PDB file of N, CA and C in Angstrom:
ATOM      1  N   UNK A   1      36.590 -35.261 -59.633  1.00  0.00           N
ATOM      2  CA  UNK A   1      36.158 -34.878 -60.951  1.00  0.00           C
ATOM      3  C   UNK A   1      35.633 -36.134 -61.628  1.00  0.00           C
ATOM      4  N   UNK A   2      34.733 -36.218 -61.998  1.00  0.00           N
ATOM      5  CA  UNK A   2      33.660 -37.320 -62.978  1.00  0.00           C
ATOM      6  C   UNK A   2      32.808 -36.661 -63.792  1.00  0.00           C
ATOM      7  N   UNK A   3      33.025 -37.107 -64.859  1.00  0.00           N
ATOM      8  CA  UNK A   3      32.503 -36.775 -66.281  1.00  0.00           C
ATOM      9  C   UNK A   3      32.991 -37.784 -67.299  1.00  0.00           C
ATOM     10  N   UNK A   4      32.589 -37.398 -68.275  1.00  0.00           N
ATOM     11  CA  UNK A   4      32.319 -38.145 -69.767  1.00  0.00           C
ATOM     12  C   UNK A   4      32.688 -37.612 -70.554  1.00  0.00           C
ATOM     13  N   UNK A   5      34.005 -38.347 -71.874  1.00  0.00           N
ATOM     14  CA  UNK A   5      34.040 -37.316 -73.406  1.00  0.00           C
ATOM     15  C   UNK A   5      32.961 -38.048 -74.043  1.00  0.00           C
ATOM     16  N   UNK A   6      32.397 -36.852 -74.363  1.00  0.00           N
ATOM     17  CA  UNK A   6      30.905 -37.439 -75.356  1.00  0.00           C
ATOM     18  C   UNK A   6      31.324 -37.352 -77.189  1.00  0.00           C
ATOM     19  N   UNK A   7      32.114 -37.421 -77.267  1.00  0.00           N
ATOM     20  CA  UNK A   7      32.480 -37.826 -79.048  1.00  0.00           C
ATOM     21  C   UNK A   7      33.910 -37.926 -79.022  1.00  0.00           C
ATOM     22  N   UNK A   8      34.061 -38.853 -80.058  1.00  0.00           N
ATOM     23  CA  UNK A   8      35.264 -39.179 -80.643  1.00  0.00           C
ATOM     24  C   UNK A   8      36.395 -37.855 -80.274  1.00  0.00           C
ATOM     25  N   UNK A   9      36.307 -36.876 -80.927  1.00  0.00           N
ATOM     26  CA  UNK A   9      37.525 -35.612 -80.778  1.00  0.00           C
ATOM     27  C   UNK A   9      37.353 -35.101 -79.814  1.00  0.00           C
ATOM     28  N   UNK A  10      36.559 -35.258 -78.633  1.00  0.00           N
ATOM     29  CA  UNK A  10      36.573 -34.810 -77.805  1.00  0.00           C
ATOM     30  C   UNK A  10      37.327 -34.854 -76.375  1.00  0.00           C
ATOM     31  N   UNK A  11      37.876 -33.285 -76.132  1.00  0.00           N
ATOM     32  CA  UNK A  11      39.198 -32.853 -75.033  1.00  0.00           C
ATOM     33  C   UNK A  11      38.454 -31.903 -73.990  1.00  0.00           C
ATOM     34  N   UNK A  12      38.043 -32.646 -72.824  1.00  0.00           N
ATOM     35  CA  UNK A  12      37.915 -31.830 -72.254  1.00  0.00           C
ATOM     36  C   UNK A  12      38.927 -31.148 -71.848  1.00  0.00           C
ATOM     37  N   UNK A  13      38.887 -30.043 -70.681  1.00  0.00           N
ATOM     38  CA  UNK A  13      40.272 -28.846 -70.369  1.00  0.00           C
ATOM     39  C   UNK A  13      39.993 -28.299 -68.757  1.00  0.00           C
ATOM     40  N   UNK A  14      40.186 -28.426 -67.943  1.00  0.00           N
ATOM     41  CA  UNK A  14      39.904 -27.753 -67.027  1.00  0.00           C
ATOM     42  C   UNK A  14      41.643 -27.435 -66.670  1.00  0.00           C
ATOM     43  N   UNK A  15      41.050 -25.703 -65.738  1.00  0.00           N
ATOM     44  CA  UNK A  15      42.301 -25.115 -65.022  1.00  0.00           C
ATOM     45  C   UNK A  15      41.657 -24.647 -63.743  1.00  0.00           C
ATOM     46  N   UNK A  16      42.886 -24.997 -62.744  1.00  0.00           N
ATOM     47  CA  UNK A  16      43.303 -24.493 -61.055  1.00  0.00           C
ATOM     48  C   UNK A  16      43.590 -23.605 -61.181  1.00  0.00           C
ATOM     49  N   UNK A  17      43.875 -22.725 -60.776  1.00  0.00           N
ATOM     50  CA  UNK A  17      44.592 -20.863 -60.391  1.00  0.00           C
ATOM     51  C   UNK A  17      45.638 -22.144 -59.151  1.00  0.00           C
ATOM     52  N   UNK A  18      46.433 -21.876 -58.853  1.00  0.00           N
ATOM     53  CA  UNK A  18      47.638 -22.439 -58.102  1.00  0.00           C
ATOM     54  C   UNK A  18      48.373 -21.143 -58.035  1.00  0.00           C
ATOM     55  N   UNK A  19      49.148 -20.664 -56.546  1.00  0.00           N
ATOM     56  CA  UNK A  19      50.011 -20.080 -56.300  1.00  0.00           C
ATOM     57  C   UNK A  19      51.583 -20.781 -55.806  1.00  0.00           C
ATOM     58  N   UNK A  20      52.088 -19.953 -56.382  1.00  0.00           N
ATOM     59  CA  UNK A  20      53.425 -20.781 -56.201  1.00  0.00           C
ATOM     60  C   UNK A  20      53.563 -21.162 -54.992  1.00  0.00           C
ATOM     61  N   UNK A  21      54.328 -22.528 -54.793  1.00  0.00           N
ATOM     62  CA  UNK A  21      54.347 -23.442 -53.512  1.00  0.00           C
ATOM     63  C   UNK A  21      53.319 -24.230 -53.578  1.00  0.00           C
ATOM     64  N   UNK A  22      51.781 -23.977 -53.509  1.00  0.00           N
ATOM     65  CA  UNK A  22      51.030 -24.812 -53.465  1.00  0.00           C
ATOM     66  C   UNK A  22      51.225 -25.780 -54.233  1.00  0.00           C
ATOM     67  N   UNK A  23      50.480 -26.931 -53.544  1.00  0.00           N
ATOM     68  CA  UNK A  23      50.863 -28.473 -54.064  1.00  0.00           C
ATOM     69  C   UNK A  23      49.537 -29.206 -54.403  1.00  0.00           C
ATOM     70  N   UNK A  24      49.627 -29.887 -55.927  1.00  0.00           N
ATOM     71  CA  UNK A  24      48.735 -30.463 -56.788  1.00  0.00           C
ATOM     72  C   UNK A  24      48.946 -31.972 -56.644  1.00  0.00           C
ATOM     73  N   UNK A  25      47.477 -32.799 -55.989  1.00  0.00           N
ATOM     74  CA  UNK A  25      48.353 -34.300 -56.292  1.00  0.00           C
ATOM     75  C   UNK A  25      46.738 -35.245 -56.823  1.00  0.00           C
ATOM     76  N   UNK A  26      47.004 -35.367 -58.285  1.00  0.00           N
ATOM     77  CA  UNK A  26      46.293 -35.975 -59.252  1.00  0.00           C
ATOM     78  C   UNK A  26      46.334 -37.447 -59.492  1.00  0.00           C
ATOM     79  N   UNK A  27      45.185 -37.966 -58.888  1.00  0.00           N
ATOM     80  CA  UNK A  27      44.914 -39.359 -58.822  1.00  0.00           C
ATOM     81  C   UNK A  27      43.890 -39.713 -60.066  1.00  0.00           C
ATOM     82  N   UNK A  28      44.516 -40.364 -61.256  1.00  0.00           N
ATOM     83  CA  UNK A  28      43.397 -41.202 -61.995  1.00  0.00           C
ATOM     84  C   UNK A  28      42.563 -42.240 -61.753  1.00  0.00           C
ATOM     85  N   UNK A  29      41.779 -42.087 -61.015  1.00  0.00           N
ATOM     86  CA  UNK A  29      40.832 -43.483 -60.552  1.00  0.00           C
ATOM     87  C   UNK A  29      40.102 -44.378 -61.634  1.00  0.00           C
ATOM     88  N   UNK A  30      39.635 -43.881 -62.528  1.00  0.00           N
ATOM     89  CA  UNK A  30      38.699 -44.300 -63.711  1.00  0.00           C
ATOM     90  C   UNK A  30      39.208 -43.524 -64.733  1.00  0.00           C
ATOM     91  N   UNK A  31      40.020 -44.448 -65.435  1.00  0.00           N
ATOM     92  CA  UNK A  31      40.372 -44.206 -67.195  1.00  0.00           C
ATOM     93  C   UNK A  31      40.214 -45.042 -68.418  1.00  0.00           C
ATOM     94  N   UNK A  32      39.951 -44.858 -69.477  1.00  0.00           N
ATOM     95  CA  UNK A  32      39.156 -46.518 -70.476  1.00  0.00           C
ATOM     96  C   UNK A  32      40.348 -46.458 -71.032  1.00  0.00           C
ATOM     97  N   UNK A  33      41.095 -47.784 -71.359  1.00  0.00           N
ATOM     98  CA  UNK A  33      41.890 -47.429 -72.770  1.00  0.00           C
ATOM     99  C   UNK A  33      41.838 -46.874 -73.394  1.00  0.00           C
ATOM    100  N   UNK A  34      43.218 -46.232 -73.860  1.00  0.00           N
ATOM    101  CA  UNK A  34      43.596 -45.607 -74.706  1.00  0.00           C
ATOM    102  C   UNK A  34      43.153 -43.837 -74.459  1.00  0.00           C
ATOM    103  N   UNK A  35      42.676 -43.559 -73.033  1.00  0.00           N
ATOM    104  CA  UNK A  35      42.765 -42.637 -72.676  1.00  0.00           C
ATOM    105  C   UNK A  35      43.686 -41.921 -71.877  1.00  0.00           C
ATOM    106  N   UNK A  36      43.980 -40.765 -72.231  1.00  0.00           N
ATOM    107  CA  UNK A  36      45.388 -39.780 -71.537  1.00  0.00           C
ATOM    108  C   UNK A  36      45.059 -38.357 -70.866  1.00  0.00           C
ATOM    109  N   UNK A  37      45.506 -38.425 -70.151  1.00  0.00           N
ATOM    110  CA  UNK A  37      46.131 -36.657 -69.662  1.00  0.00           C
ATOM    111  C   UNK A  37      46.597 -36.059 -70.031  1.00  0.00           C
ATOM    112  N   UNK A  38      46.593 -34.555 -70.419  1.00  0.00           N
ATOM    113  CA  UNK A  38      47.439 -33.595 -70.808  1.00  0.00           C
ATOM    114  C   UNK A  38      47.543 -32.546 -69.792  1.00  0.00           C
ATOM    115  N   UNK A  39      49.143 -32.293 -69.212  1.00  0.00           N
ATOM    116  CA  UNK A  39      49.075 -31.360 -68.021  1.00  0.00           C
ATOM    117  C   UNK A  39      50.033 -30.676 -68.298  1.00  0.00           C
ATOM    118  N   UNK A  40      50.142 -29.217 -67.885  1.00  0.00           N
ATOM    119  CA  UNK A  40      50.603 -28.344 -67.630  1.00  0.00           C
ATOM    120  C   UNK A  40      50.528 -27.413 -66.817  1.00  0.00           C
ATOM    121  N   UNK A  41      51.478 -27.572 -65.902  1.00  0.00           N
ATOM    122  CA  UNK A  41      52.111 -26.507 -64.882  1.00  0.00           C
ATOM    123  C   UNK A  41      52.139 -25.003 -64.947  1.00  0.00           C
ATOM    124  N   UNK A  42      52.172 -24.262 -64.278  1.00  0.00           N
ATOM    125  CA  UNK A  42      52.576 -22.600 -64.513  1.00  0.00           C
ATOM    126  C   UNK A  42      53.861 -22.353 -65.082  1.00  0.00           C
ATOM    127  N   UNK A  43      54.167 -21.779 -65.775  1.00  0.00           N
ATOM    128  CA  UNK A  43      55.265 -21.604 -66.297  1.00  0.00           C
ATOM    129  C   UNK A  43      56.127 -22.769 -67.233  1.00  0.00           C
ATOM    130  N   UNK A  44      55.487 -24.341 -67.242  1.00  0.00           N
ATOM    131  CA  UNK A  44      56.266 -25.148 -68.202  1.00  0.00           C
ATOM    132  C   UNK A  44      55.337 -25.483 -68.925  1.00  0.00           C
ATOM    133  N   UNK A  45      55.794 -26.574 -69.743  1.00  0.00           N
ATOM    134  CA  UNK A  45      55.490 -27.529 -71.416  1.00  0.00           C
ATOM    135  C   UNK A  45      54.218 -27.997 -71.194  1.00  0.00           C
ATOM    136  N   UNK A  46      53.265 -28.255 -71.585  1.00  0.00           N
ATOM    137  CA  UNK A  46      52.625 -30.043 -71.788  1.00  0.00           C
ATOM    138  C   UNK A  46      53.311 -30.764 -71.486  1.00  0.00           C
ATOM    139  N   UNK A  47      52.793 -32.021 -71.195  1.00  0.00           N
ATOM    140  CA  UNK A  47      53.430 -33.243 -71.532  1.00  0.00           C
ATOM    141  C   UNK A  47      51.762 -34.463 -70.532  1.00  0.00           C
ATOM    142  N   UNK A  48      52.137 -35.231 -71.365  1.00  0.00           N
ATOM    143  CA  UNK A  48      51.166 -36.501 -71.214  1.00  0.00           C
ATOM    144  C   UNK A  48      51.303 -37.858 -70.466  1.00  0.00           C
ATOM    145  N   UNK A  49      50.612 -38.240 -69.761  1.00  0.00           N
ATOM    146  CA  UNK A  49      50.591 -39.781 -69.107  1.00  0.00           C
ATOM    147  C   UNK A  49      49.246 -40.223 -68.382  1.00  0.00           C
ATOM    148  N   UNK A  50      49.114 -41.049 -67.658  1.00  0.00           N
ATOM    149  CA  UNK A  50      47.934 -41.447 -67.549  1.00  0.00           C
ATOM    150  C   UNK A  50      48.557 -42.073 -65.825  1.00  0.00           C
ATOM    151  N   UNK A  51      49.430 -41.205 -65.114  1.00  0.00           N
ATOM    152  CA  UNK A  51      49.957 -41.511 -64.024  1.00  0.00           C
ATOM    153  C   UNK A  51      49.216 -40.905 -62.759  1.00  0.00           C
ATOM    154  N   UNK A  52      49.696 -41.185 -61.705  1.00  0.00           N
ATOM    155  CA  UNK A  52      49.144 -40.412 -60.478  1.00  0.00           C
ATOM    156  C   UNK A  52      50.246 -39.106 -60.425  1.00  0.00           C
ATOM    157  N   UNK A  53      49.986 -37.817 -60.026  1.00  0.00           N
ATOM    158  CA  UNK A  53      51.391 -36.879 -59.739  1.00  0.00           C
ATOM    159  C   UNK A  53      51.231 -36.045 -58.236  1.00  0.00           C
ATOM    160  N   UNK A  54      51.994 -35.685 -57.852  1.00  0.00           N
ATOM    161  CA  UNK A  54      51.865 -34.732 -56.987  1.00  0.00           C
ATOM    162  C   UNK A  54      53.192 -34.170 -56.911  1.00  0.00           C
ATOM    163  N   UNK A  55      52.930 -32.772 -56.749  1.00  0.00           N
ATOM    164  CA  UNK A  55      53.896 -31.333 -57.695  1.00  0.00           C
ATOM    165  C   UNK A  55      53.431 -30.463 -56.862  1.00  0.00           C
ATOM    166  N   UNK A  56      55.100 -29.812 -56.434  1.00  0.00           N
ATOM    167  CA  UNK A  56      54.291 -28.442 -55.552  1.00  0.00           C
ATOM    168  C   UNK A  56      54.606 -27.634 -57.308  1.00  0.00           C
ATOM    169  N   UNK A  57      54.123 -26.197 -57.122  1.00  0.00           N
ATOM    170  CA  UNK A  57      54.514 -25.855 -58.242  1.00  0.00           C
ATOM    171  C   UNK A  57      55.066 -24.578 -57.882  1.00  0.00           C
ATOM    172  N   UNK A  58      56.450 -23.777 -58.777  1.00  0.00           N
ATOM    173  CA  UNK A  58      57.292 -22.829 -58.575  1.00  0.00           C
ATOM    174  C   UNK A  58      56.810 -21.755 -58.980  1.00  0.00           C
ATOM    175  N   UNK A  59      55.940 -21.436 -60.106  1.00  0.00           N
ATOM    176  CA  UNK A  59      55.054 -20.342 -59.936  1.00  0.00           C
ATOM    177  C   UNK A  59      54.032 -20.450 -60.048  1.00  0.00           C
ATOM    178  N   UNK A  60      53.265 -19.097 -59.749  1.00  0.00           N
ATOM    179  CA  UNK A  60      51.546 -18.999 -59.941  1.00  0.00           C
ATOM    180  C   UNK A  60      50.963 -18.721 -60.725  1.00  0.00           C
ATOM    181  N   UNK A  61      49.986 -19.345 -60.946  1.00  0.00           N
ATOM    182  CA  UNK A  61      49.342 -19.060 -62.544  1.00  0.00           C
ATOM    183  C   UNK A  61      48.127 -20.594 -62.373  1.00  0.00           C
ATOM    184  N   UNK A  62      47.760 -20.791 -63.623  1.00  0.00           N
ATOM    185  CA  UNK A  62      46.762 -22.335 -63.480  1.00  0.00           C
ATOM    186  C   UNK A  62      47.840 -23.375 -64.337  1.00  0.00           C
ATOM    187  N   UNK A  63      47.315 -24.405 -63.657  1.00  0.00           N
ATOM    188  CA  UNK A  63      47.718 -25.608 -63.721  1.00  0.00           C
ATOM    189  C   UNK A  63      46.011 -25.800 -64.894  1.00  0.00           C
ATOM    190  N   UNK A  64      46.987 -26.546 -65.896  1.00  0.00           N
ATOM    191  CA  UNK A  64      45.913 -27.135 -66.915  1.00  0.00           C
ATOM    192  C   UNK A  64      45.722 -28.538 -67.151  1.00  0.00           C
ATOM    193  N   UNK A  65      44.492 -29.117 -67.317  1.00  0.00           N
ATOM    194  CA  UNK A  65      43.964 -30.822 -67.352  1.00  0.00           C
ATOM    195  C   UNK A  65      43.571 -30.598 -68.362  1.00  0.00           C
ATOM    196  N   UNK A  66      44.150 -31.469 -69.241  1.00  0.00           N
ATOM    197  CA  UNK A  66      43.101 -32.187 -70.774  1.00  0.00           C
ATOM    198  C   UNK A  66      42.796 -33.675 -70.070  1.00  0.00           C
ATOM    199  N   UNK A  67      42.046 -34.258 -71.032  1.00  0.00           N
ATOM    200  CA  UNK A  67      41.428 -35.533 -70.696  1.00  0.00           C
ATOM    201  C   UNK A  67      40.624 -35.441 -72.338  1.00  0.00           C
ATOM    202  N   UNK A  68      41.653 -36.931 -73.079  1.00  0.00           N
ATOM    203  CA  UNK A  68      41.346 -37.164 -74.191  1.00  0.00           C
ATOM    204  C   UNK A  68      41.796 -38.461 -74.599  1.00  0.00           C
ATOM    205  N   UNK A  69      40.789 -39.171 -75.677  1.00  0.00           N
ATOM    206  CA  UNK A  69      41.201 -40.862 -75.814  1.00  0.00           C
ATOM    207  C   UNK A  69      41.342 -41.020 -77.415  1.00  0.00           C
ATOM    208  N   UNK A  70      42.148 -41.829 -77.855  1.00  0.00           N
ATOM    209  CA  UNK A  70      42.289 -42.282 -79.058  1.00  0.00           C
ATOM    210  C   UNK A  70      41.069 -43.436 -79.927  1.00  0.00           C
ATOM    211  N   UNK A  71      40.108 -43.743 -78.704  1.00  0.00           N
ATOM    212  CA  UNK A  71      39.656 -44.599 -79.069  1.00  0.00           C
ATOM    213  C   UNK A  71      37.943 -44.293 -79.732  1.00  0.00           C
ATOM    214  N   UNK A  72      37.919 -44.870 -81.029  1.00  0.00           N
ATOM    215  CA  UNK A  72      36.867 -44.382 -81.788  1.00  0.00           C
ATOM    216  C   UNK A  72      35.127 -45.102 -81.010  1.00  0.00           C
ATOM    217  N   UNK A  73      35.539 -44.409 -79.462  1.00  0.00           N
ATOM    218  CA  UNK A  73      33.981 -44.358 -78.878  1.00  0.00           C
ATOM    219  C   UNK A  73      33.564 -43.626 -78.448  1.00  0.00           C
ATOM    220  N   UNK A  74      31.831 -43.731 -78.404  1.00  0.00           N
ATOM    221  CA  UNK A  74      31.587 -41.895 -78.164  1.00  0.00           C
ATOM    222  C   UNK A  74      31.089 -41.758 -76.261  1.00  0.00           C
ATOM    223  N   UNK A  75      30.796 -41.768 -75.410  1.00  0.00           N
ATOM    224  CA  UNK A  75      30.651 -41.125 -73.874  1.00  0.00           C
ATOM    225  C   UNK A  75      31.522 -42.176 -73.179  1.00  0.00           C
ATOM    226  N   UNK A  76      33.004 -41.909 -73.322  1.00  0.00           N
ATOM    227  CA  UNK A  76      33.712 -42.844 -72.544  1.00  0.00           C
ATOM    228  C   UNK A  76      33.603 -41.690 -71.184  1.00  0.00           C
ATOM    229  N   UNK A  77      33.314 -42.956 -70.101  1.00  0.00           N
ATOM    230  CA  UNK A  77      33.699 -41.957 -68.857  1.00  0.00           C
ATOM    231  C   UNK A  77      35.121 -41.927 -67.955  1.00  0.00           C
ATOM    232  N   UNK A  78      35.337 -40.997 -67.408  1.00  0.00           N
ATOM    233  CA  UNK A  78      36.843 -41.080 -66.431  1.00  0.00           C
ATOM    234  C   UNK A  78      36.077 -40.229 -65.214  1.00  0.00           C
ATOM    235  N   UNK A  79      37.210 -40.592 -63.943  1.00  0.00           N
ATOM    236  CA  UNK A  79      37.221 -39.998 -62.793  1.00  0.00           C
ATOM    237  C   UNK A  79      38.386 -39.756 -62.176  1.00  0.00           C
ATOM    238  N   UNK A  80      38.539 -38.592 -61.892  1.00  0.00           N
ATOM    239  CA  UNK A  80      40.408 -38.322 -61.286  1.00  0.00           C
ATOM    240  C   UNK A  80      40.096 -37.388 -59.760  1.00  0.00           C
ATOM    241  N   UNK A  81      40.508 -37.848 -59.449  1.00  0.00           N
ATOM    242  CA  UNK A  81      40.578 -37.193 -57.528  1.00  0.00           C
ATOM    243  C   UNK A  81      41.826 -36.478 -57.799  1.00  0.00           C
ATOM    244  N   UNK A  82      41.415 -34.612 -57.151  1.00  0.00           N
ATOM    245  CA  UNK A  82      42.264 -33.366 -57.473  1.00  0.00           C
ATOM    246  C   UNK A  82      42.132 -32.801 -55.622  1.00  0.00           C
ATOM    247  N   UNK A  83      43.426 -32.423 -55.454  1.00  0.00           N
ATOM    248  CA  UNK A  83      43.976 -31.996 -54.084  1.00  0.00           C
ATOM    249  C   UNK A  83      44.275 -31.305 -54.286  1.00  0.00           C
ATOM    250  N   UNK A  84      44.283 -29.907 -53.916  1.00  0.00           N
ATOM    251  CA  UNK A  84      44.748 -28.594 -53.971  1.00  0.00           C
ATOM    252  C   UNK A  84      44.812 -28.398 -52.270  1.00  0.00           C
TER     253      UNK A  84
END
């Protein structure tokens, strides 16, 4: 995945369809300061970091990606390598 937030408030969002068992393992390769992840699993919370993960997951449903930065610039780019 490579792309760009093109303004300040801008979150991108993408979702997987994941069936339970299957296993998610999210590599951030390219992130600018002060940029984060927002993920959520099938069936749990949010929660945020800017880590590598890999998660089988217990149920099926989509797995959700934000990708959003605090920092007041506008086409910061990122790249994250996604394994399904």
């Amino acid at each position: 995945l490579k792309a760009m937030l093109c303004e300040q408030s801008d979150i991108d969002w993408f979702s997987f369809p994941l069936l339970a068992g299957q296993r998610i393992h999210i590599n951030p390769r390219v992130l600018t300061p002060g940029m984060t992840i927002f993920r959520q699993s099938p069936g749990s919370g949010f929660y945020e970091d800017r880590e590598n993960s890999n998660q089988v997951v217990s149920q099926s449903g989509n797995y959700l990606l934000g990708i959003h930065s605090q920092e007041a610039v506008d086409n910061l780019p990122y790249e994250i390598d996604i394994q399904i």
